[in-house]
Coordinates of C-alpha atoms in Angstrom, one line a residue:
M18 CA -8.2 -98.8 205.1
G19 CA -5.7 -99.1 207.9
N20 CA -4.4 -101.0 210.4
R21 CA -4.6 -98.6 213.5
L22 CA -7.1 -101.1 215.3
E23 CA -5.5 -104.2 214.0
G24 CA -6.2 -107.0 216.4
K25 CA -8.7 -105.4 218.3
V26 CA -12.3 -106.3 219.2
A27 CA -14.7 -103.7 220.0
I28 CA -18.5 -103.5 221.1
V29 CA -20.5 -100.3 219.8
T30 CA -23.7 -99.8 221.4
G31 CA -26.4 -97.7 219.4
A32 CA -24.6 -98.9 216.2
A33 CA -27.8 -99.5 214.1
S34 CA -27.5 -96.0 213.0
G35 CA -25.9 -92.3 213.4
F36 CA -22.8 -92.2 215.5
G37 CA -22.5 -95.5 216.4
E38 CA -22.7 -97.1 212.8
G39 CA -20.1 -94.6 211.9
I40 CA -18.1 -95.5 214.7
A41 CA -18.4 -99.2 214.0
T42 CA -17.7 -99.0 210.3
R43 CA -14.5 -96.8 210.8
F44 CA -13.4 -99.2 213.4
V45 CA -13.6 -102.3 210.9
E46 CA -11.9 -100.2 208.3
E47 CA -8.8 -99.6 210.6
G48 CA -8.6 -103.5 211.5
A49 CA -11.0 -104.1 214.3
R50 CA -13.6 -106.6 214.6
V51 CA -16.9 -105.2 216.0
V52 CA -20.1 -106.1 217.8
I53 CA -22.9 -104.2 216.5
A54 CA -25.2 -103.9 219.3
D55 CA -28.6 -102.1 219.3
M56 CA -32.4 -102.4 220.3
N57 CA -33.0 -102.4 216.7
G58 CA -32.0 -105.7 215.8
E59 CA -32.8 -105.3 211.9
G60 CA -31.0 -102.3 211.9
A61 CA -28.0 -103.7 213.9
A62 CA -28.1 -106.8 211.3
R63 CA -28.0 -104.6 208.4
V64 CA -25.0 -102.6 209.7
A65 CA -23.1 -105.8 210.1
H66 CA -23.8 -107.3 206.9
H67 CA -22.7 -104.0 205.2
I68 CA -19.6 -104.3 207.0
G69 CA -18.8 -107.8 206.4
A70 CA -17.4 -110.8 208.3
N71 CA -15.5 -108.5 210.8
A72 CA -18.7 -107.7 212.4
V73 CA -21.4 -109.5 214.3
A74 CA -24.9 -108.0 215.1
V75 CA -26.6 -108.5 218.7
T76 CA -30.0 -107.1 219.5
A77 CA -29.5 -105.5 222.9
D78 CA -31.0 -103.3 225.5
V79 CA -28.3 -101.5 227.0
T80 CA -30.5 -101.1 230.2
D81 CA -31.0 -105.0 230.8
V82 CA -28.1 -106.8 232.4
A83 CA -29.0 -109.8 230.6
D84 CA -28.7 -108.1 227.2
V85 CA -25.3 -106.7 228.1
E86 CA -24.1 -110.1 229.3
A87 CA -25.1 -111.4 226.0
M88 CA -23.4 -108.4 224.0
V89 CA -20.0 -109.2 226.0
A90 CA -20.3 -112.9 225.4
A91 CA -20.7 -112.3 221.6
A92 CA -17.4 -110.2 221.6
R93 CA -15.8 -113.1 223.5
G94 CA -17.5 -116.0 221.6
N95 CA -17.2 -114.5 218.2
F96 CA -13.6 -113.1 218.5
G97 CA -12.1 -114.3 221.7
R98 CA -11.4 -111.0 223.4
L99 CA -12.8 -107.5 224.2
D100 CA -10.4 -104.4 223.9
I101 CA -12.6 -101.5 223.2
L102 CA -16.3 -100.8 224.6
V103 CA -18.0 -97.7 222.9
N104 CA -20.9 -96.9 225.5
N105 CA -22.7 -94.7 222.6
A106 CA -26.5 -95.4 222.9
G107 CA -28.4 -92.6 223.8
Y108 CA -31.8 -91.2 224.5
T109 CA -33.2 -87.8 225.0
H110 CA -36.6 -85.9 225.8
K111 CA -38.0 -83.5 223.4
N112 CA -36.9 -79.7 223.7
G113 CA -39.1 -78.2 226.2
P114 CA -39.8 -77.0 229.5
M115 CA -38.2 -79.2 232.2
L116 CA -41.4 -79.0 234.3
D117 CA -43.5 -80.8 231.3
I118 CA -41.1 -84.0 231.2
D119 CA -42.9 -86.9 232.9
E120 CA -41.0 -89.3 235.4
E121 CA -41.2 -92.2 233.0
T122 CA -39.1 -90.3 230.4
F123 CA -36.9 -89.0 233.1
D124 CA -36.3 -92.5 234.2
R125 CA -35.5 -93.9 230.8
I126 CA -33.0 -90.8 229.9
F127 CA -31.1 -92.0 232.9
D128 CA -31.5 -95.7 232.4
V129 CA -29.8 -95.2 229.0
N130 CA -27.8 -92.4 229.3
A131 CA -26.1 -93.4 232.7
K132 CA -27.1 -96.9 234.2
A133 CA -26.1 -98.6 230.7
I134 CA -22.5 -97.3 231.2
Y135 CA -22.5 -98.8 234.7
L136 CA -23.8 -102.2 233.5
A137 CA -21.5 -102.3 230.6
T138 CA -18.7 -101.6 232.6
L139 CA -19.4 -104.2 235.0
K140 CA -19.5 -106.7 232.6
A141 CA -16.7 -105.5 230.3
V142 CA -13.8 -104.7 232.5
P143 CA -13.2 -108.3 233.9
V144 CA -12.8 -109.4 230.1
M145 CA -10.5 -106.4 229.4
E146 CA -8.4 -107.6 232.5
E147 CA -7.9 -111.0 230.9
T148 CA -5.7 -109.6 228.1
G149 CA -4.1 -106.9 230.0
G150 CA -6.3 -103.8 229.4
G151 CA -8.6 -101.7 227.0
V152 CA -10.4 -98.7 226.2
I153 CA -13.9 -97.4 227.2
L154 CA -15.3 -94.6 225.5
N155 CA -18.5 -93.1 226.6
T156 CA -20.8 -90.9 224.1
A157 CA -21.6 -87.7 226.5
S158 CA -22.3 -84.4 224.7
T159 CA -21.8 -80.6 224.5
A160 CA -24.9 -80.5 226.7
G161 CA -23.1 -81.8 229.6
L162 CA -20.4 -79.1 229.0
R163 CA -22.4 -76.0 227.7
P164 CA -26.1 -76.9 228.3
R165 CA -28.8 -75.3 226.3
P166 CA -32.2 -74.6 227.8
G167 CA -35.2 -76.8 226.9
L168 CA -33.0 -80.2 227.5
T169 CA -32.6 -79.8 231.2
W170 CA -32.7 -83.6 232.1
Y171 CA -31.0 -84.7 229.1
N172 CA -28.1 -82.5 229.8
A173 CA -27.9 -83.4 233.3
S174 CA -27.4 -87.3 232.4
K175 CA -24.7 -86.1 229.9
G176 CA -23.0 -84.2 232.6
W177 CA -23.2 -87.5 234.7
A178 CA -21.4 -89.3 231.8
I179 CA -18.5 -86.9 231.7
T180 CA -18.0 -87.1 235.4
A181 CA -18.3 -90.6 235.6
S182 CA -15.9 -91.3 232.9
K183 CA -13.3 -88.9 234.6
S184 CA -13.7 -90.9 237.9
M185 CA -13.7 -94.3 235.8
A186 CA -10.3 -93.2 234.5
V187 CA -8.6 -92.9 237.7
E188 CA -9.8 -96.1 239.3
L189 CA -9.2 -98.2 236.2
A190 CA -5.7 -96.8 235.3
P191 CA -4.0 -99.5 237.4
K192 CA -5.9 -102.2 235.2
K193 CA -4.5 -100.5 232.0
I194 CA -7.8 -99.5 231.1
R195 CA -8.4 -95.8 229.4
V196 CA -11.6 -94.2 229.9
N197 CA -12.8 -91.1 227.9
A198 CA -15.8 -89.4 227.1
L199 CA -16.9 -88.0 223.5
C200 CA -18.7 -84.8 223.4
P201 CA -20.7 -84.2 220.0
V202 CA -22.5 -81.2 219.4
A203 CA -26.2 -81.8 217.8
G204 CA -25.6 -83.9 214.6
E205 CA -27.1 -85.5 211.7
T206 CA -28.6 -88.3 213.6
G207 CA -32.1 -89.7 214.4
M208 CA -32.4 -87.7 217.6
L209 CA -31.7 -84.4 215.9
H210 CA -35.7 -83.5 215.7
L211 CA -35.8 -83.9 219.5
F212 CA -32.9 -81.7 220.0
L213 CA -34.3 -78.8 217.7
G214 CA -37.8 -79.3 219.2
E215 CA -39.0 -79.3 215.8
D216 CA -37.0 -80.0 212.5
T217 CA -37.3 -76.8 210.5
P218 CA -34.8 -75.0 208.3
E219 CA -35.1 -72.1 210.7
M220 CA -34.4 -74.2 213.9
R221 CA -31.4 -75.9 212.0
E222 CA -29.9 -72.4 211.0
K223 CA -30.2 -71.3 214.9
F224 CA -28.3 -74.3 216.1
R225 CA -25.8 -73.8 213.3
A226 CA -25.2 -70.1 214.1
T227 CA -24.0 -71.1 217.7
I228 CA -21.4 -73.7 216.0
P229 CA -18.0 -71.5 215.0
L230 CA -17.4 -73.9 212.2
G231 CA -20.8 -73.5 210.9
R232 CA -22.4 -76.8 210.5
L233 CA -23.9 -79.8 212.7
S234 CA -21.6 -83.0 213.7
R235 CA -21.5 -85.8 211.3
P236 CA -21.2 -89.6 212.1
E237 CA -17.8 -89.6 210.5
D238 CA -16.7 -86.5 212.8
M239 CA -17.3 -88.9 215.9
A240 CA -15.7 -91.8 214.2
N241 CA -12.4 -90.4 213.6
A242 CA -12.3 -89.0 217.3
A243 CA -13.4 -92.4 218.5
L244 CA -10.6 -94.0 216.4
W245 CA -7.9 -91.9 217.6
L246 CA -9.0 -92.5 221.3
A247 CA -9.0 -95.9 220.9
S248 CA -6.1 -96.2 219.3
D249 CA -2.4 -96.8 220.7
E250 CA -1.5 -93.2 219.3
A251 CA -3.7 -92.1 222.1
E252 CA -2.4 -94.6 225.0
F253 CA -1.4 -91.5 227.4
I254 CA -5.0 -89.9 227.0
T255 CA -7.6 -90.6 229.6
G256 CA -10.0 -89.0 231.8
V257 CA -10.7 -86.4 228.8
A258 CA -14.1 -85.3 227.7
L259 CA -13.3 -84.5 224.1
E260 CA -15.3 -81.9 222.4
V261 CA -16.1 -83.1 218.9
D262 CA -18.1 -79.8 218.3
G263 CA -16.9 -77.2 215.8
G264 CA -16.0 -74.8 218.3
R265 CA -19.6 -74.7 220.2
C266 CA -17.9 -75.1 223.6
V267 CA -15.3 -72.2 223.3

């Protein structure tokens, strides 16, 4: 337990499990109050109940503007402000040939991985300005920096998130809003089987072999990286795509 985010209010999307749950839990441990936002309302409620009084659950589809408005309103209504936005919700197609991905899946990937960042930024930035600034963290991926075959359209969406983060950082700097991207390697989350194509010991070992530190990422890895970037310790860090990848992108 610490106080690195004491007095701060955060929204974490995709927070019912995986990286998002890890980030939200770590933030509260360091003094923040957090809105747990996820399409999985039951999962969000479970995480909020586990965390305690400093968390509130919101059922939200991050691609729907009304849900995004409700998510931001929950931060303001329950905790009075908004200092940190973590756009963590993500979606992917199953590893396979790019020509086999249908249009509906393609649209969903870019709705969740790109449009959601746009919508949340539109609604969060004015609220952050009221208190003099804030921090936006966008979960991108090593896929946007060093793509693997078989995930072409997902890779492209994460490349978008990285470029958007850098451009947002420049434009929002005068408002005292820092923007950074987190780039994890494949991790122990609910989407792992999609990244692998099939979740077998052999496929896991194939992926691990490309990571110099010899393992997949874990929620606590992302949580600790997000904590630092969201804290005042990183007050001069903006426009960075931080690789949380055990050396995968070296």
